[in-house]
Short mmCIF file of C-alpha atoms and ligand atoms in Angstrom, two decimals:
data_model
loop_
_atom_site.label_atom_id
_atom_site.label_comp_id
_atom_site.label_asym_id
_atom_site.label_seq_id
_atom_site.Cartn_x
_atom_site.Cartn_y
_atom_site.Cartn_z
CA MET A 760 -10.35 -14.92 -14.41
CA ARG A 761 -12.02 -11.59 -13.62
CA PRO A 762 -13.81 -11.76 -10.24
CA ASP A 763 -17.54 -11.02 -9.80
CA PHE A 764 -16.92 -9.46 -6.39
CA VAL A 765 -14.00 -7.38 -5.15
CA LYS A 766 -13.35 -6.86 -1.45
CA LEU A 767 -12.20 -3.31 -0.80
CA ILE A 768 -9.78 -2.73 2.06
CA GLU A 769 -10.20 0.91 3.05
CA VAL A 770 -6.80 2.22 4.16
CA GLY A 771 -7.64 5.94 4.25
CA PRO A 772 -7.70 6.40 8.03
CA ARG A 773 -4.24 4.79 8.26
CA ASP A 774 -2.28 5.08 5.00
CA GLY A 775 -4.26 8.16 3.99
CA LEU A 776 -3.90 10.18 7.14
CA GLN A 777 -0.40 9.02 8.23
CA ASN A 778 1.13 11.28 5.60
CA GLU A 779 -0.66 14.49 6.66
CA LYS A 780 1.77 17.04 8.06
CA GLN A 781 -0.67 18.83 10.38
CA PHE A 782 -1.99 16.73 13.26
CA ILE A 783 -5.58 15.83 12.50
CA PRO A 784 -7.75 16.04 15.61
CA THR A 785 -8.71 12.62 16.95
CA GLU A 786 -12.45 13.35 16.70
CA ILE A 787 -12.10 13.98 12.96
CA LYS A 788 -10.36 10.64 12.49
CA ILE A 789 -13.13 8.95 14.50
CA SER A 790 -15.88 10.70 12.49
CA LEU A 791 -14.23 9.62 9.24
CA ILE A 792 -14.06 6.00 10.38
CA ASP A 793 -17.68 6.14 11.58
CA LYS A 794 -18.80 7.49 8.19
CA LEU A 795 -16.78 4.85 6.36
CA SER A 796 -18.39 2.21 8.60
CA GLN A 797 -21.78 3.09 7.07
CA THR A 798 -20.74 2.74 3.41
CA GLY A 799 -20.94 -1.05 3.09
CA LEU A 800 -17.19 -1.58 3.50
CA SER A 801 -16.29 -4.80 5.32
CA TYR A 802 -12.72 -3.81 6.26
CA ILE A 803 -11.27 -0.53 7.46
CA GLU A 804 -7.59 -0.18 8.35
CA THR A 805 -8.20 2.09 11.27
CA THR A 806 -4.85 3.23 12.65
CA SER A 807 -1.28 2.11 13.42
CA PHE A 808 0.26 0.99 16.69
CA VAL A 809 3.66 2.31 15.62
CA SER A 810 6.18 4.57 17.29
CA PRO A 811 4.74 8.09 17.59
CA LYS A 812 8.26 9.33 16.93
CA SER A 813 8.16 7.66 13.51
CA ILE A 814 4.57 8.55 12.62
CA PRO A 815 3.33 11.40 14.84
CA GLN A 816 -0.03 11.44 13.06
CA MET A 817 -0.86 7.99 14.52
CA ALA A 818 0.04 8.99 18.10
CA ASP A 819 -3.67 8.88 19.03
CA ALA A 820 -4.12 5.25 17.90
CA LYS A 821 -5.41 4.11 21.30
CA GLU A 822 -8.03 6.88 21.47
CA VAL A 823 -9.14 6.27 17.89
CA ILE A 824 -9.62 2.52 18.29
CA THR A 825 -11.38 3.01 21.64
CA HIS A 826 -13.88 5.63 20.53
CA ILE A 827 -15.07 4.56 17.08
CA ASN A 828 -18.62 3.22 16.83
CA PRO A 829 -17.98 -0.24 15.49
CA ASN A 830 -20.29 -1.73 12.91
CA LYS A 831 -20.54 -5.49 13.47
CA ASP A 832 -20.13 -6.12 9.74
CA VAL A 833 -16.78 -4.31 9.58
CA THR A 834 -13.32 -5.59 10.51
CA TYR A 835 -11.21 -2.82 12.02
CA GLY A 836 -7.59 -3.66 11.25
CA VAL A 837 -4.47 -1.97 12.61
CA LEU A 838 -0.85 -1.83 11.48
CA VAL A 839 1.69 -3.37 13.85
CA PRO A 840 5.50 -3.16 13.43
CA ASN A 841 6.71 -4.98 16.56
CA VAL A 842 5.79 -6.71 19.82
CA GLN A 843 5.05 -3.39 21.53
CA GLY A 844 2.44 -2.65 18.86
CA MET A 845 1.08 -6.19 19.10
CA GLN A 846 0.60 -5.86 22.85
CA LEU A 847 -1.39 -2.68 22.27
CA ALA A 848 -3.48 -4.44 19.62
CA ILE A 849 -4.27 -7.25 22.08
CA ALA A 850 -5.09 -4.78 24.86
CA HIS A 851 -7.55 -3.03 22.53
CA GLN A 852 -9.27 -6.25 21.39
CA VAL A 853 -8.25 -5.80 17.78
CA LYS A 854 -9.41 -8.72 15.61
CA GLU A 855 -6.94 -8.30 12.78
CA ILE A 856 -3.49 -6.80 12.33
CA SER A 857 -1.25 -6.06 9.37
CA ILE A 858 2.48 -6.54 9.51
CA PHE A 859 4.67 -4.86 6.90
CA THR A 860 8.04 -5.44 5.37
CA THR A 861 9.61 -4.97 1.96
CA VAL A 862 11.99 -6.32 -0.66
CA SER A 863 14.20 -3.21 -0.39
CA GLU A 864 16.83 -3.27 2.38
CA THR A 865 17.17 0.52 2.32
CA PHE A 866 13.44 1.15 2.58
CA CYS A 867 13.21 -1.41 5.39
CA GLN A 868 15.87 0.45 7.37
CA LYS A 869 14.23 3.83 6.77
CA ASN A 870 10.73 2.63 7.51
CA ILE A 871 11.13 0.24 10.44
CA ASN A 872 14.77 0.64 11.38
CA CYS A 873 15.91 -2.92 10.72
CA SER A 874 16.98 -5.27 7.93
CA ILE A 875 14.48 -7.45 6.08
CA THR A 876 15.75 -10.53 7.94
CA GLU A 877 15.45 -8.73 11.28
CA SER A 878 11.92 -7.66 10.39
CA LEU A 879 10.95 -11.30 9.81
CA GLU A 880 12.53 -12.27 13.14
CA ARG A 881 10.51 -9.56 14.89
CA TYR A 882 7.32 -10.68 13.20
CA LYS A 883 7.76 -14.28 14.37
CA THR A 884 7.00 -13.18 17.92
CA VAL A 885 4.28 -10.78 16.76
CA ILE A 886 2.58 -13.58 14.80
CA HIS A 887 2.91 -16.01 17.72
CA LEU A 888 1.16 -13.51 20.01
CA ALA A 889 -1.51 -12.82 17.39
CA GLN A 890 -2.22 -16.52 16.93
CA GLN A 891 -2.42 -17.10 20.69
CA ASN A 892 -5.09 -14.37 20.79
CA ASN A 893 -7.02 -15.49 17.68
CA ILE A 894 -6.04 -12.36 15.79
CA LYS A 895 -5.78 -12.66 12.01
CA ILE A 896 -2.63 -11.45 10.29
CA ARG A 897 -2.40 -9.72 6.93
CA GLY A 898 1.02 -9.04 5.41
CA TYR A 899 2.19 -6.11 3.33
CA ILE A 900 5.17 -6.13 1.02
CA SER A 901 6.22 -2.62 0.05
CA CYS A 902 8.10 -1.41 -3.02
CA VAL A 903 7.06 -4.50 -5.02
CA VAL A 904 7.95 -2.85 -8.33
CA GLY A 905 10.38 -0.11 -7.38
CA CYS A 906 12.00 1.55 -4.41
CA PRO A 907 12.82 5.25 -4.08
CA TYR A 908 16.34 4.31 -2.90
CA GLU A 909 17.23 1.13 -4.79
CA GLY A 910 15.29 1.34 -8.06
CA LYS A 911 13.63 -1.67 -9.73
CA MET A 912 12.72 -4.67 -7.60
CA SER A 913 12.63 -8.29 -8.74
CA PRO A 914 9.29 -10.16 -9.01
CA LEU A 915 11.09 -13.29 -7.82
CA ALA A 916 12.27 -11.56 -4.64
CA VAL A 917 8.66 -10.42 -4.01
CA THR A 918 7.40 -13.97 -4.59
CA ASN A 919 9.94 -15.49 -2.19
CA LEU A 920 9.14 -12.95 0.52
CA ALA A 921 5.39 -13.46 0.02
CA GLU A 922 5.84 -17.23 0.40
CA THR A 923 7.82 -16.70 3.59
CA LEU A 924 5.17 -14.41 5.09
CA LEU A 925 2.38 -16.84 4.19
CA LYS A 926 4.30 -19.73 5.78
CA MET A 927 4.83 -17.61 8.88
CA GLY A 928 1.05 -17.20 9.29
CA CYS A 929 -0.27 -14.34 7.16
CA TYR A 930 -3.54 -15.23 5.45
CA GLN A 931 -3.00 -12.74 2.63
CA ILE A 932 -0.23 -10.63 1.14
CA SER A 933 -0.95 -7.13 -0.07
CA LEU A 934 1.43 -6.12 -2.85
CA GLY A 935 2.35 -2.46 -2.32
CA ASP A 936 3.46 -0.18 -5.12
CA THR A 937 4.47 2.25 -2.43
CA ILE A 938 5.67 5.02 -4.72
CA GLY A 939 3.16 4.46 -7.49
CA ILE A 940 5.62 3.87 -10.28
CA ALA A 941 4.22 0.63 -11.67
CA THR A 942 2.56 0.43 -15.06
CA PRO A 943 0.23 -2.37 -16.16
CA GLY A 944 3.27 -3.93 -17.86
CA ASP A 945 5.07 -4.16 -14.50
CA ILE A 946 1.99 -5.57 -12.79
CA LYS A 947 1.60 -8.19 -15.50
CA LYS A 948 5.24 -9.31 -15.04
CA LEU A 949 4.88 -9.40 -11.27
CA LEU A 950 1.60 -11.30 -11.25
CA TYR A 951 2.87 -13.72 -13.91
CA VAL A 952 5.73 -14.71 -11.60
CA ILE A 953 3.93 -14.61 -8.26
CA THR A 954 0.71 -16.39 -9.28
CA ALA A 955 2.79 -19.31 -10.55
CA LYS A 956 3.72 -19.96 -6.90
CA ILE A 957 0.93 -18.42 -4.80
CA PRO A 958 -2.86 -18.87 -5.16
CA VAL A 959 -4.37 -15.60 -6.30
CA LYS A 960 -6.92 -15.57 -3.46
CA LYS A 961 -4.00 -15.09 -1.07
CA LEU A 962 -2.98 -11.87 -2.84
CA ALA A 963 -4.24 -8.31 -2.75
CA VAL A 964 -3.03 -5.16 -4.50
CA HIS A 965 -2.18 -1.83 -2.91
CA PHE A 966 -1.46 0.87 -5.43
CA HIS A 967 -0.42 4.46 -4.91
CA ASP A 968 -1.28 6.79 -7.77
CA THR A 969 1.79 8.99 -8.30
CA TYR A 970 1.74 8.68 -12.08
CA GLY A 971 -1.99 8.12 -12.54
CA GLN A 972 -1.46 4.39 -13.13
CA ALA A 973 -3.31 2.93 -10.15
CA LEU A 974 -6.69 2.31 -11.84
CA VAL A 975 -5.17 0.71 -14.93
CA ASN A 976 -2.93 -1.37 -12.69
CA ILE A 977 -5.99 -2.58 -10.77
CA TYR A 978 -7.69 -3.32 -14.08
CA GLU A 979 -4.68 -5.45 -15.06
CA ALA A 980 -4.71 -7.18 -11.66
CA LEU A 981 -8.41 -8.04 -12.02
CA HIS A 982 -7.57 -10.03 -15.14
CA TRP A 983 -5.23 -12.17 -13.06
CA GLY A 984 -8.10 -12.89 -10.67
CA ILE A 985 -7.12 -10.47 -7.90
CA ALA A 986 -10.26 -9.94 -5.81
CA THR A 987 -8.97 -7.83 -2.89
CA VAL A 988 -7.99 -4.24 -3.54
CA ASP A 989 -6.71 -1.66 -1.04
CA THR A 990 -8.09 1.84 -1.59
CA SER A 991 -8.20 5.16 0.23
CA VAL A 992 -11.11 7.54 0.49
CA ALA A 993 -10.50 10.81 -1.41
CA GLY A 994 -7.21 9.40 -2.71
CA LEU A 995 -5.44 10.32 0.53
CA GLY A 996 -2.12 8.76 1.30
CA GLY A 997 1.59 8.30 1.13
CA CYS A 998 4.42 7.05 3.24
CA PRO A 999 6.67 9.59 4.99
CA TYR A 1000 9.62 7.19 4.53
CA ALA A 1001 9.15 6.72 0.77
CA LYS A 1002 10.15 9.90 -1.01
CA GLY A 1003 7.73 10.53 -3.86
CA ALA A 1004 4.93 8.35 -2.49
CA SER A 1005 1.70 10.13 -3.27
CA GLY A 1006 -1.92 9.30 -2.54
CA ASN A 1007 -3.39 5.83 -2.73
CA VAL A 1008 -5.91 5.08 -5.41
CA ALA A 1009 -9.21 6.74 -4.42
CA THR A 1010 -11.89 4.37 -3.13
CA GLU A 1011 -14.64 6.23 -5.00
CA ASP A 1012 -12.75 5.93 -8.31
CA VAL A 1013 -12.32 2.20 -7.81
CA ILE A 1014 -16.01 1.72 -6.95
CA TYR A 1015 -16.98 3.75 -10.02
CA MET A 1016 -14.77 1.61 -12.26
CA LEU A 1017 -15.93 -1.67 -10.73
CA ASN A 1018 -19.60 -0.64 -10.98
CA GLY A 1019 -19.00 0.00 -14.68
CA LEU A 1020 -17.49 -3.47 -15.02
CA ASP A 1021 -20.48 -5.06 -13.20
CA ILE A 1022 -18.14 -6.21 -10.44
CA LYS A 1023 -19.82 -5.96 -7.05
CA THR A 1024 -18.16 -4.45 -3.98
CA GLY A 1025 -21.10 -4.04 -1.61
CA VAL A 1026 -20.00 -0.43 -1.08
CA SER A 1027 -22.25 2.53 -1.86
CA LEU A 1028 -20.65 5.10 -4.15
CA ASP A 1029 -22.95 7.82 -2.76
CA ALA A 1030 -22.04 7.06 0.84
CA MET A 1031 -18.32 6.89 -0.04
CA ARG A 1032 -18.55 10.25 -1.75
CA GLU A 1033 -20.07 11.72 1.41
CA ALA A 1034 -17.16 10.40 3.46
CA SER A 1035 -14.79 11.77 0.83
CA ILE A 1036 -16.37 15.22 0.90
CA PHE A 1037 -16.29 15.19 4.70
CA ILE A 1038 -12.56 14.47 4.96
CA SER A 1039 -11.71 16.85 2.10
CA GLU A 1040 -13.54 19.66 3.94
CA GLN A 1041 -11.80 18.81 7.21
CA LEU A 1042 -8.42 18.96 5.45
CA HIS A 1043 -9.42 22.23 3.74
CA ARG A 1044 -9.12 20.72 0.27
CA PRO A 1045 -11.46 20.91 -2.67
CA PRO A 1046 -13.71 17.85 -2.91
CA TYR A 1047 -11.77 15.01 -4.50
CA SER A 1048 -14.50 13.75 -6.81
CA LYS A 1049 -15.12 15.90 -9.84
CA VAL A 1050 -18.59 14.67 -10.77
CA THR A 1051 -21.41 14.28 -8.30
CA VAL A 1052 -23.48 11.13 -8.45
CA ALA A 1053 -26.58 13.30 -9.02
CA GLN A 1054 -24.92 14.90 -12.05
CA MET A 1055 -23.98 11.50 -13.42
CA LYS A 1056 -27.59 10.33 -13.20
CA GLU A 1057 -28.88 13.31 -15.21
P1 HMG B 1111 12.97 2.08 16.74
O1 HMG B 1111 13.34 3.50 17.02
O2 HMG B 1111 14.04 1.15 16.26
O3 HMG B 1111 12.18 1.40 17.95
O4 HMG B 1111 11.80 2.10 15.65
P2 HMG B 1111 12.51 1.27 19.48
O5 HMG B 1111 11.99 -0.07 19.89
O6 HMG B 1111 13.94 1.61 19.75
O7 HMG B 1111 11.57 2.38 20.15
C1 HMG B 1111 11.76 3.76 19.97
C2 HMG B 1111 10.67 4.50 20.70
O8 HMG B 1111 9.40 4.23 20.06
C3 HMG B 1111 10.49 4.07 22.15
O9 HMG B 1111 10.00 5.20 22.84
C4 HMG B 1111 9.41 3.05 22.10
O10 HMG B 1111 8.68 2.94 23.30
C5 HMG B 1111 8.51 3.60 20.99
P3 HMG B 1111 10.99 6.03 23.86
O11 HMG B 1111 11.42 5.04 24.87
O12 HMG B 1111 12.13 6.51 23.02
O13 HMG B 1111 10.08 7.12 24.37
N1 HMG B 1111 7.81 2.53 20.28
C6 HMG B 1111 6.48 2.45 20.17
N2 HMG B 1111 5.49 3.22 20.62
C7 HMG B 1111 4.22 2.81 20.34
N3 HMG B 1111 3.93 1.71 19.61
C8 HMG B 1111 4.91 0.93 19.15
C9 HMG B 1111 6.24 1.30 19.42
N4 HMG B 1111 7.43 0.74 19.11
C10 HMG B 1111 8.39 1.50 19.62
N5 HMG B 1111 4.61 -0.14 18.41
C11 HMG B 1111 9.82 1.05 14.84
C12 HMG B 1111 11.29 0.91 15.12
C13 HMG B 1111 9.38 -0.16 14.03
C14 HMG B 1111 9.04 1.08 16.17
C15 HMG B 1111 9.58 2.38 14.08
O14 HMG B 1111 10.48 2.48 13.01
C16 HMG B 1111 8.17 2.50 13.56
O15 HMG B 1111 7.22 2.61 14.33
N6 HMG B 1111 7.99 2.51 12.24
C17 HMG B 1111 6.68 2.60 11.62
C18 HMG B 1111 6.81 3.27 10.29
C19 HMG B 1111 5.49 3.36 9.62
O16 HMG B 1111 4.43 3.23 10.23
N7 HMG B 1111 5.52 3.61 8.29
C20 HMG B 1111 4.32 3.75 7.50
C21 HMG B 1111 3.57 2.48 7.34
S1 HMG B 1111 4.25 1.44 6.06
C22 HMG B 1111 3.45 2.00 4.65
O17 HMG B 1111 2.83 3.04 4.66
C23 HMG B 1111 3.47 1.11 3.44
C24 HMG B 1111 2.11 0.38 3.23
O18 HMG B 1111 1.05 1.33 3.06
C25 HMG B 1111 2.17 -0.51 1.97
C26 HMG B 1111 2.74 0.23 0.74
O19 HMG B 1111 2.22 1.31 0.39
O20 HMG B 1111 3.67 -0.32 0.19
C27 HMG B 1111 1.78 -0.53 4.42
MG1 MG B 1112 0.65 2.39 1.24
#
């Protein structure tokens, strides 16, 4: 079942930076995206067209999407929560959007200020507009294993929601362990249930690394045939509306593991490390990666 090639969805500029308390200057966001565009990645989640009151860090979404230097081999996705965001995505010639909901009613209210059912109603119009404009739609389900407010979530509820989103028009569902509590045992149970109903090529995994489980969870997911993995340069990330959500799994760690498994990604570890060092310096943090590639070659 293990794939020969894994597509990495780089979410650092969006999921990574959205959680930073200090506003990061727009030109730094643009430089990060431009560096990531030269690593071999084929997909970068660039920013969010969300309410700046909810996520102040993404208030410069229009400037970011307008001023990046696009690489023709890269898809620049954006997160969209409602029609207002969709209209902005259309106005900025975005080719792909992600919509996001969850199996936890409480998290849904905190994150997007509506119930799960209301979120699906909202997305009907968003999806209709996207389809009219030939924009592809990816779907996220958050809190697939556990929610900071409601505890454990049911794999069956995740499966039903994923089926609904696929029927509505999403081409893929990214399964979000938003607070990073899953273990490989949880991922096995979830994928056992969901892959009985949904073809694995329509699924991706999106793991935060709160308890250091993200890499082993990805390793488990690979054995179920998962071939799309969301990652974040320098392990940046978190969701301001999910207490306890820490960084996403680091892109460079995932590339390192996949290289060791002879699974191709098309992404250069060296170039990713450079992007990682760049953003770590800009955020005044020590470099994320502990070992340089040069040291590893010695
Ligand atoms: P609301 O307050 O109910 O919305 O928020 P509203 O329609 O009443 O609008 C409130 C204000 O926001 C208005 O401005 C709107 O114009 C503005 P005002 O008139 O007061 O000046 N507004 C917008 N501005 C720009 N773009 C828009 C937009 N929409 C409204 N699209 C809403 C509802 C959904 C808008 C809000 O709750 C929101 O934006 N939430 C986004 C939260 C978010 O981005 N969370 C993080 C991403 S999810 C995540 O990280 C999980 C994930 O990584 C997967 C995982 O890890 O599990 C994806
Ligand atoms: Mg996330």
